[in-house]
Amino acid sequence: MLSFLKNLKGKTPTPQEVRAQVQEESVLSAPDTEQSHQEQHQDQAESTGIVTSLSLHESWEAKLSKSEQYTLSFMAQELTPLGKGNISIAGTSLVPHEDGVEVTAFVRNSMDRPIQLGEMTLVVLFGDQQLFTRQSFDLSEIGEIPPRSARPWSFVFSREHFLQVEVLLVNWKIAFELAQKKMVLPAQLELEESWIKALTDQQKNSLIELAKTLPALKEGEVNFQSVQLRRDENGALHAMLLIRNGSKQSLSLENLPLALYDATDDKVAAGSFNLGNFIVNANTSKPWMFIFPPELIEKAEADFSRWKVIIPQGS
């Protein structure tokens, strides 16, 4: 958890070194941390904002030397002042971890009262706001953050949640998912955990590249992009689709009627799929496999040189 202190060990960092080491901050208004999925516009913190002082969790305090605590205290006070009433997260280090990557950050509270956070989704972005990984964390483990304080904490993002591989993590930042306004784009790909585990790196990269290269969606448009079709040994047809949500709201799919057409525009199969509570986030693409069993197949000899899956009219 102290990897970000190694380069500073034995000396107090200068303000310039602190600013060079701390990544761009992600800021939420306090109501956003206490009300489900409610976003409000926040102005950038001005230089006349609130300076946060170091607050250590007891587990960190027990492991840190006095000199390391002093260094952290200096870093906390040199962070960019916050506007009043905000919660922010500022990354200081991203290093490899046996389970994935470990990000160390200051979680900051600029309110005049303590705050206890709960489960929240954090994301790691790189380059031009590209999504590298997203994962939920129980932030209650950080403990109660006192007023006008900054508390350091380390977050391990598991490899199974990575959405991209073999990327250069430059210009990275850790952020609250709710605080991001530019992260969710139609080209962004989101994979369910089961898919991340099942797909090879090559398959993941292929899906990512497909999501990036497809034509942009109109605002509010939902699109089903055909990706892959195969027939199994029992005669069932497995159709992989990329569900693209171009709206500003999450799309919830429970029962989805679909029809499969071949190159001659003949209907080959049709059925209704129970997806439980399948969510495609706003401005995001998510792949899913739909299996048409033999009893739903209406045309045995089909031409699959081209094919498409649509929602039947009237459904």
PDB file of C-alpha atoms in Angstrom, residues 75-286:
ATOM      1  CA  MET A  75       0.873  15.484   0.494  1.00  0.00           C
ATOM      2  CA  ALA A  76      -2.707  15.746   1.784  1.00  0.00           C
ATOM      3  CA  GLN A  77      -2.343  19.455   2.458  1.00  0.00           C
ATOM      4  CA  GLU A  78      -0.720  20.123  -0.933  1.00  0.00           C
ATOM      5  CA  LEU A  79      -3.626  18.593  -2.861  1.00  0.00           C
ATOM      6  CA  THR A  80      -5.758  21.010  -4.888  1.00  0.00           C
ATOM      7  CA  PRO A  81      -8.245  22.724  -2.541  1.00  0.00           C
ATOM      8  CA  LEU A  82     -11.813  21.405  -2.852  1.00  0.00           C
ATOM      9  CA  GLY A  83     -15.083  23.235  -3.166  1.00  0.00           C
ATOM     10  CA  LYS A  84     -17.191  22.941  -0.016  1.00  0.00           C
ATOM     11  CA  GLY A  85     -19.554  19.984   0.267  1.00  0.00           C
ATOM     12  CA  ASN A  86     -17.653  17.598  -2.011  1.00  0.00           C
ATOM     13  CA  ILE A  87     -16.263  14.093  -1.846  1.00  0.00           C
ATOM     14  CA  SER A  88     -13.316  13.409  -4.113  1.00  0.00           C
ATOM     15  CA  ILE A  89     -10.809  10.718  -4.987  1.00  0.00           C
ATOM     16  CA  ALA A  90      -7.283  11.563  -6.191  1.00  0.00           C
ATOM     17  CA  GLY A  91      -5.000   8.778  -7.403  1.00  0.00           C
ATOM     18  CA  THR A  92      -1.344   8.745  -6.386  1.00  0.00           C
ATOM     19  CA  SER A  93      -0.058   5.403  -7.661  1.00  0.00           C
ATOM     20  CA  LEU A  94      -0.972   2.564 -10.020  1.00  0.00           C
ATOM     21  CA  VAL A  95       1.231  -0.530  -9.773  1.00  0.00           C
ATOM     22  CA  PRO A  96       0.969  -4.200 -10.815  1.00  0.00           C
ATOM     23  CA  HIS A  97      -0.544  -6.577  -8.267  1.00  0.00           C
ATOM     24  CA  GLU A  98      -0.679 -10.377  -8.251  1.00  0.00           C
ATOM     25  CA  ASP A  99      -4.464 -10.132  -8.708  1.00  0.00           C
ATOM     26  CA  GLY A 100      -4.449  -7.254 -11.208  1.00  0.00           C
ATOM     27  CA  VAL A 101      -3.487  -3.662 -10.445  1.00  0.00           C
ATOM     28  CA  GLU A 102      -3.336  -1.745  -7.174  1.00  0.00           C
ATOM     29  CA  VAL A 103      -4.323   1.903  -7.107  1.00  0.00           C
ATOM     30  CA  THR A 104      -3.540   4.091  -4.104  1.00  0.00           C
ATOM     31  CA  ALA A 105      -5.576   7.248  -3.702  1.00  0.00           C
ATOM     32  CA  PHE A 106      -6.694   9.940  -1.276  1.00  0.00           C
ATOM     33  CA  VAL A 107     -10.439   9.886  -0.525  1.00  0.00           C
ATOM     34  CA  ARG A 108     -11.278  13.444   0.512  1.00  0.00           C
ATOM     35  CA  ASN A 109     -14.149  15.050   2.423  1.00  0.00           C
ATOM     36  CA  SER A 110     -14.539  18.840   2.220  1.00  0.00           C
ATOM     37  CA  MET A 111     -17.716  18.965   4.290  1.00  0.00           C
ATOM     38  CA  ASP A 112     -18.009  20.321   7.825  1.00  0.00           C
ATOM     39  CA  ARG A 113     -19.217  16.962   9.091  1.00  0.00           C
ATOM     40  CA  PRO A 114     -17.816  13.432   8.947  1.00  0.00           C
ATOM     41  CA  ILE A 115     -19.000  11.072   6.230  1.00  0.00           C
ATOM     42  CA  GLN A 116     -19.265   7.293   5.977  1.00  0.00           C
ATOM     43  CA  LEU A 117     -19.294   5.928   2.437  1.00  0.00           C
ATOM     44  CA  GLY A 118     -20.874   2.661   1.320  1.00  0.00           C
ATOM     45  CA  GLU A 119     -20.588   0.468  -1.738  1.00  0.00           C
ATOM     46  CA  MET A 120     -19.577   2.449  -4.812  1.00  0.00           C
ATOM     47  CA  THR A 121     -18.258   1.658  -8.274  1.00  0.00           C
ATOM     48  CA  LEU A 122     -14.827   2.984  -9.118  1.00  0.00           C
ATOM     49  CA  VAL A 123     -13.326   3.128 -12.590  1.00  0.00           C
ATOM     50  CA  VAL A 124      -9.810   3.467 -13.946  1.00  0.00           C
ATOM     51  CA  LEU A 125      -9.519   5.546 -17.116  1.00  0.00           C
ATOM     52  CA  PHE A 126      -6.503   6.132 -19.306  1.00  0.00           C
ATOM     53  CA  GLY A 127      -5.528   8.169 -22.332  1.00  0.00           C
ATOM     54  CA  ASP A 128      -8.509  10.042 -23.759  1.00  0.00           C
ATOM     55  CA  GLN A 129     -11.063   8.927 -21.150  1.00  0.00           C
ATOM     56  CA  GLN A 130     -10.858   5.277 -22.230  1.00  0.00           C
ATOM     57  CA  LEU A 131     -12.286   2.801 -19.745  1.00  0.00           C
ATOM     58  CA  PHE A 132      -9.721   0.281 -18.497  1.00  0.00           C
ATOM     59  CA  THR A 133     -11.626  -1.343 -15.650  1.00  0.00           C
ATOM     60  CA  ARG A 134     -14.564  -0.809 -13.311  1.00  0.00           C
ATOM     61  CA  GLN A 135     -15.246  -2.544 -10.029  1.00  0.00           C
ATOM     62  CA  SER A 136     -17.435  -2.127  -6.958  1.00  0.00           C
ATOM     63  CA  PHE A 137     -15.801  -1.572  -3.572  1.00  0.00           C
ATOM     64  CA  ASP A 138     -17.193  -1.410  -0.056  1.00  0.00           C
ATOM     65  CA  LEU A 139     -15.913   2.016   0.945  1.00  0.00           C
ATOM     66  CA  SER A 140     -17.252   1.593   4.481  1.00  0.00           C
ATOM     67  CA  GLU A 141     -13.970  -0.274   5.084  1.00  0.00           C
ATOM     68  CA  ILE A 142     -12.195   3.082   4.893  1.00  0.00           C
ATOM     69  CA  GLY A 143     -14.051   4.109   8.037  1.00  0.00           C
ATOM     70  CA  GLU A 144     -15.579   7.458   8.931  1.00  0.00           C
ATOM     71  CA  ILE A 145     -13.738  10.289   7.181  1.00  0.00           C
ATOM     72  CA  PRO A 146     -13.591  13.375   9.427  1.00  0.00           C
ATOM     73  CA  PRO A 147     -14.539  16.869   8.202  1.00  0.00           C
ATOM     74  CA  ARG A 148     -12.071  18.540   5.817  1.00  0.00           C
ATOM     75  CA  SER A 149      -9.884  15.457   5.690  1.00  0.00           C
ATOM     76  CA  ALA A 150      -8.050  13.261   3.185  1.00  0.00           C
ATOM     77  CA  ARG A 151      -7.712   9.544   3.882  1.00  0.00           C
ATOM     78  CA  PRO A 152      -5.302   7.378   1.841  1.00  0.00           C
ATOM     79  CA  TRP A 153      -6.495   3.924   0.757  1.00  0.00           C
ATOM     80  CA  SER A 154      -5.468   1.209  -1.676  1.00  0.00           C
ATOM     81  CA  PHE A 155      -7.842  -0.471  -4.152  1.00  0.00           C
ATOM     82  CA  VAL A 156      -7.023  -3.737  -5.930  1.00  0.00           C
ATOM     83  CA  PHE A 157      -8.788  -4.025  -9.301  1.00  0.00           C
ATOM     84  CA  SER A 158      -8.985  -7.718 -10.160  1.00  0.00           C
ATOM     85  CA  ARG A 159      -7.732  -8.882 -13.538  1.00  0.00           C
ATOM     86  CA  GLU A 160     -11.080 -10.534 -14.269  1.00  0.00           C
ATOM     87  CA  HIS A 161     -12.693  -7.077 -14.402  1.00  0.00           C
ATOM     88  CA  PHE A 162     -10.271  -5.649 -16.975  1.00  0.00           C
ATOM     89  CA  LEU A 163     -12.073  -4.466 -20.105  1.00  0.00           C
ATOM     90  CA  GLN A 164      -8.884  -4.009 -22.089  1.00  0.00           C
ATOM     91  CA  VAL A 165      -5.543  -5.787 -22.089  1.00  0.00           C
ATOM     92  CA  GLU A 166      -2.034  -4.926 -23.213  1.00  0.00           C
ATOM     93  CA  VAL A 167      -2.604  -1.188 -22.944  1.00  0.00           C
ATOM     94  CA  LEU A 168      -0.208   1.524 -21.845  1.00  0.00           C
ATOM     95  CA  LEU A 169      -1.712   3.055 -18.726  1.00  0.00           C
ATOM     96  CA  VAL A 170      -0.579   6.634 -19.234  1.00  0.00           C
ATOM     97  CA  ASN A 171      -2.573   9.700 -18.191  1.00  0.00           C
ATOM     98  CA  TRP A 172      -4.606   7.418 -15.971  1.00  0.00           C
ATOM     99  CA  LYS A 173      -7.041   8.414 -13.253  1.00  0.00           C
ATOM    100  CA  ILE A 174      -9.214   6.664 -10.714  1.00  0.00           C
ATOM    101  CA  ALA A 175     -12.739   8.047 -10.523  1.00  0.00           C
ATOM    102  CA  PHE A 176     -16.187   7.590  -9.063  1.00  0.00           C
ATOM    103  CA  GLU A 177     -18.332   6.137 -11.836  1.00  0.00           C
ATOM    104  CA  LEU A 178     -21.147   8.587 -11.036  1.00  0.00           C
ATOM    105  CA  ALA A 179     -18.797  11.543 -11.498  1.00  0.00           C
ATOM    106  CA  GLN A 180     -17.836  10.700 -15.076  1.00  0.00           C
ATOM    107  CA  LYS A 181     -19.573  12.665 -17.813  1.00  0.00           C
ATOM    108  CA  LYS A 182     -17.404  11.574 -20.763  1.00  0.00           C
ATOM    109  CA  MET A 183     -16.602   7.983 -19.885  1.00  0.00           C
ATOM    110  CA  VAL A 184     -19.692   6.275 -21.258  1.00  0.00           C
ATOM    111  CA  LEU A 185     -19.623   6.497 -25.054  1.00  0.00           C
ATOM    112  CA  PRO A 186     -21.271   4.249 -27.669  1.00  0.00           C
ATOM    113  CA  ALA A 187     -17.799   2.888 -28.442  1.00  0.00           C
ATOM    114  CA  GLN A 188     -17.313   1.810 -24.824  1.00  0.00           C
ATOM    115  CA  LEU A 189     -17.578  -1.912 -24.294  1.00  0.00           C
ATOM    116  CA  GLU A 190     -18.822  -3.475 -21.081  1.00  0.00           C
ATOM    117  CA  LEU A 191     -18.424  -7.163 -20.349  1.00  0.00           C
ATOM    118  CA  GLU A 192     -20.206  -9.240 -17.746  1.00  0.00           C
ATOM    119  CA  GLU A 193     -17.821 -10.919 -15.297  1.00  0.00           C
ATOM    120  CA  SER A 194     -18.644 -14.357 -16.739  1.00  0.00           C
ATOM    121  CA  TRP A 195     -17.645 -13.155 -20.219  1.00  0.00           C
ATOM    122  CA  ILE A 196     -14.373 -11.681 -18.986  1.00  0.00           C
ATOM    123  CA  LYS A 197     -13.480 -15.052 -17.478  1.00  0.00           C
ATOM    124  CA  ALA A 198     -14.598 -17.077 -20.505  1.00  0.00           C
ATOM    125  CA  LEU A 199     -13.171 -15.010 -23.379  1.00  0.00           C
ATOM    126  CA  THR A 200      -9.572 -15.131 -24.508  1.00  0.00           C
ATOM    127  CA  ASP A 201      -7.585 -11.900 -24.744  1.00  0.00           C
ATOM    128  CA  GLN A 202      -7.896 -12.075 -28.542  1.00  0.00           C
ATOM    129  CA  GLN A 203     -11.699 -12.365 -28.327  1.00  0.00           C
ATOM    130  CA  LYS A 204     -11.864  -9.446 -25.879  1.00  0.00           C
ATOM    131  CA  ASN A 205      -9.707  -7.304 -28.146  1.00  0.00           C
ATOM    132  CA  SER A 206     -11.851  -8.197 -31.167  1.00  0.00           C
ATOM    133  CA  LEU A 207     -15.009  -7.087 -29.360  1.00  0.00           C
ATOM    134  CA  ILE A 208     -13.345  -3.879 -28.168  1.00  0.00           C
ATOM    135  CA  GLU A 209     -12.195  -3.033 -31.685  1.00  0.00           C
ATOM    136  CA  LEU A 210     -15.655  -3.803 -33.100  1.00  0.00           C
ATOM    137  CA  ALA A 211     -17.312  -1.526 -30.543  1.00  0.00           C
ATOM    138  CA  LYS A 212     -14.879   1.257 -31.452  1.00  0.00           C
ATOM    139  CA  THR A 213     -15.282   1.002 -35.231  1.00  0.00           C
ATOM    140  CA  LEU A 214     -19.071   0.720 -35.551  1.00  0.00           C
ATOM    141  CA  PRO A 215     -20.913   3.826 -36.826  1.00  0.00           C
ATOM    142  CA  ALA A 216     -21.983   6.234 -34.117  1.00  0.00           C
ATOM    143  CA  LEU A 217     -25.532   5.880 -32.816  1.00  0.00           C
ATOM    144  CA  LYS A 218     -28.095   8.638 -32.889  1.00  0.00           C
ATOM    145  CA  GLU A 219     -28.989   9.988 -29.485  1.00  0.00           C
ATOM    146  CA  GLY A 220     -31.513   7.635 -27.866  1.00  0.00           C
ATOM    147  CA  GLU A 221     -30.993   4.876 -30.459  1.00  0.00           C
ATOM    148  CA  VAL A 222     -30.716   1.212 -29.425  1.00  0.00           C
ATOM    149  CA  ASN A 223     -29.066  -1.129 -31.897  1.00  0.00           C
ATOM    150  CA  PHE A 224     -28.501  -4.902 -32.111  1.00  0.00           C
ATOM    151  CA  GLN A 225     -25.253  -5.567 -33.988  1.00  0.00           C
ATOM    152  CA  SER A 226     -24.693  -9.091 -35.356  1.00  0.00           C
ATOM    153  CA  VAL A 227     -21.292 -10.431 -34.285  1.00  0.00           C
ATOM    154  CA  GLN A 228     -21.077 -14.211 -34.640  1.00  0.00           C
ATOM    155  CA  LEU A 229     -23.365 -17.098 -35.559  1.00  0.00           C
ATOM    156  CA  ARG A 230     -22.741 -20.831 -35.235  1.00  0.00           C
ATOM    157  CA  ARG A 231     -24.739 -24.059 -35.166  1.00  0.00           C
ATOM    158  CA  ASP A 232     -23.948 -26.600 -32.445  1.00  0.00           C
ATOM    159  CA  GLU A 233     -23.998 -30.387 -32.666  1.00  0.00           C
ATOM    160  CA  ASN A 234     -27.654 -30.464 -31.575  1.00  0.00           C
ATOM    161  CA  GLY A 235     -28.766 -28.087 -34.324  1.00  0.00           C
ATOM    162  CA  ALA A 236     -29.253 -25.040 -32.090  1.00  0.00           C
ATOM    163  CA  LEU A 237     -28.170 -21.654 -33.442  1.00  0.00           C
ATOM    164  CA  HIS A 238     -25.939 -19.510 -31.233  1.00  0.00           C
ATOM    165  CA  ALA A 239     -26.143 -15.823 -32.167  1.00  0.00           C
ATOM    166  CA  MET A 240     -23.766 -13.386 -30.474  1.00  0.00           C
ATOM    167  CA  LEU A 241     -25.085  -9.841 -30.529  1.00  0.00           C
ATOM    168  CA  LEU A 242     -23.597  -6.541 -29.427  1.00  0.00           C
ATOM    169  CA  ILE A 243     -26.391  -4.565 -27.792  1.00  0.00           C
ATOM    170  CA  ARG A 244     -25.633  -0.855 -28.206  1.00  0.00           C
ATOM    171  CA  ASN A 245     -27.401   1.698 -26.041  1.00  0.00           C
ATOM    172  CA  GLY A 246     -27.093   5.238 -27.379  1.00  0.00           C
ATOM    173  CA  SER A 247     -29.457   6.777 -24.830  1.00  0.00           C
ATOM    174  CA  LYS A 248     -28.602   8.717 -21.689  1.00  0.00           C
ATOM    175  CA  GLN A 249     -30.372   6.171 -19.513  1.00  0.00           C
ATOM    176  CA  SER A 250     -29.577   2.569 -18.650  1.00  0.00           C
ATOM    177  CA  LEU A 251     -31.503  -0.028 -20.632  1.00  0.00           C
ATOM    178  CA  SER A 252     -33.103  -2.856 -18.645  1.00  0.00           C
ATOM    179  CA  LEU A 253     -34.050  -5.995 -20.590  1.00  0.00           C
ATOM    180  CA  GLU A 254     -36.044  -8.809 -18.999  1.00  0.00           C
ATOM    181  CA  ASN A 255     -38.038 -10.624 -21.695  1.00  0.00           C
ATOM    182  CA  LEU A 256     -36.713  -9.985 -25.181  1.00  0.00           C
ATOM    183  CA  PRO A 257     -38.445 -11.297 -28.358  1.00  0.00           C
ATOM    184  CA  LEU A 258     -35.987 -11.816 -31.232  1.00  0.00           C
ATOM    185  CA  ALA A 259     -36.148 -13.061 -34.813  1.00  0.00           C
ATOM    186  CA  LEU A 260     -33.204 -14.312 -36.878  1.00  0.00           C
ATOM    187  CA  TYR A 261     -33.117 -13.626 -40.641  1.00  0.00           C
ATOM    188  CA  ASP A 262     -30.708 -14.964 -43.261  1.00  0.00           C
ATOM    189  CA  ALA A 263     -29.165 -13.415 -46.413  1.00  0.00           C
ATOM    190  CA  THR A 264     -32.390 -13.900 -48.408  1.00  0.00           C
ATOM    191  CA  ASP A 265     -34.317 -12.020 -45.713  1.00  0.00           C
ATOM    192  CA  ASP A 266     -36.175 -15.186 -44.730  1.00  0.00           C
ATOM    193  CA  LYS A 267     -37.034 -15.681 -41.070  1.00  0.00           C
ATOM    194  CA  VAL A 268     -34.964 -18.617 -39.848  1.00  0.00           C
ATOM    195  CA  ALA A 269     -35.880 -18.656 -36.159  1.00  0.00           C
ATOM    196  CA  ALA A 270     -37.818 -16.672 -33.586  1.00  0.00           C
ATOM    197  CA  GLY A 271     -38.288 -16.826 -29.840  1.00  0.00           C
ATOM    198  CA  SER A 272     -38.519 -14.924 -26.586  1.00  0.00           C
ATOM    199  CA  PHE A 273     -35.549 -14.799 -24.234  1.00  0.00           C
ATOM    200  CA  ASN A 274     -35.787 -14.388 -20.457  1.00  0.00           C
ATOM    201  CA  LEU A 275     -32.759 -12.310 -19.451  1.00  0.00           C
ATOM    202  CA  GLY A 276     -33.639 -11.747 -15.815  1.00  0.00           C
ATOM    203  CA  ASN A 277     -32.421  -8.218 -15.148  1.00  0.00           C
ATOM    204  CA  PHE A 278     -29.974  -7.541 -17.975  1.00  0.00           C
ATOM    205  CA  ILE A 279     -28.637  -3.970 -17.859  1.00  0.00           C
ATOM    206  CA  VAL A 280     -26.900  -2.105 -20.676  1.00  0.00           C
ATOM    207  CA  ASN A 281     -25.554   1.130 -19.232  1.00  0.00           C
ATOM    208  CA  ALA A 282     -26.095   4.478 -20.926  1.00  0.00           C
ATOM    209  CA  ASN A 283     -24.018   5.014 -24.075  1.00  0.00           C
ATOM    210  CA  THR A 284     -22.428   1.590 -23.702  1.00  0.00           C
ATOM    211  CA  SER A 285     -22.222  -1.622 -25.732  1.00  0.00           C
ATOM    212  CA  LYS A 286     -22.580  -5.079 -24.192  1.00  0.00           C
TER     213      LYS A 286
END
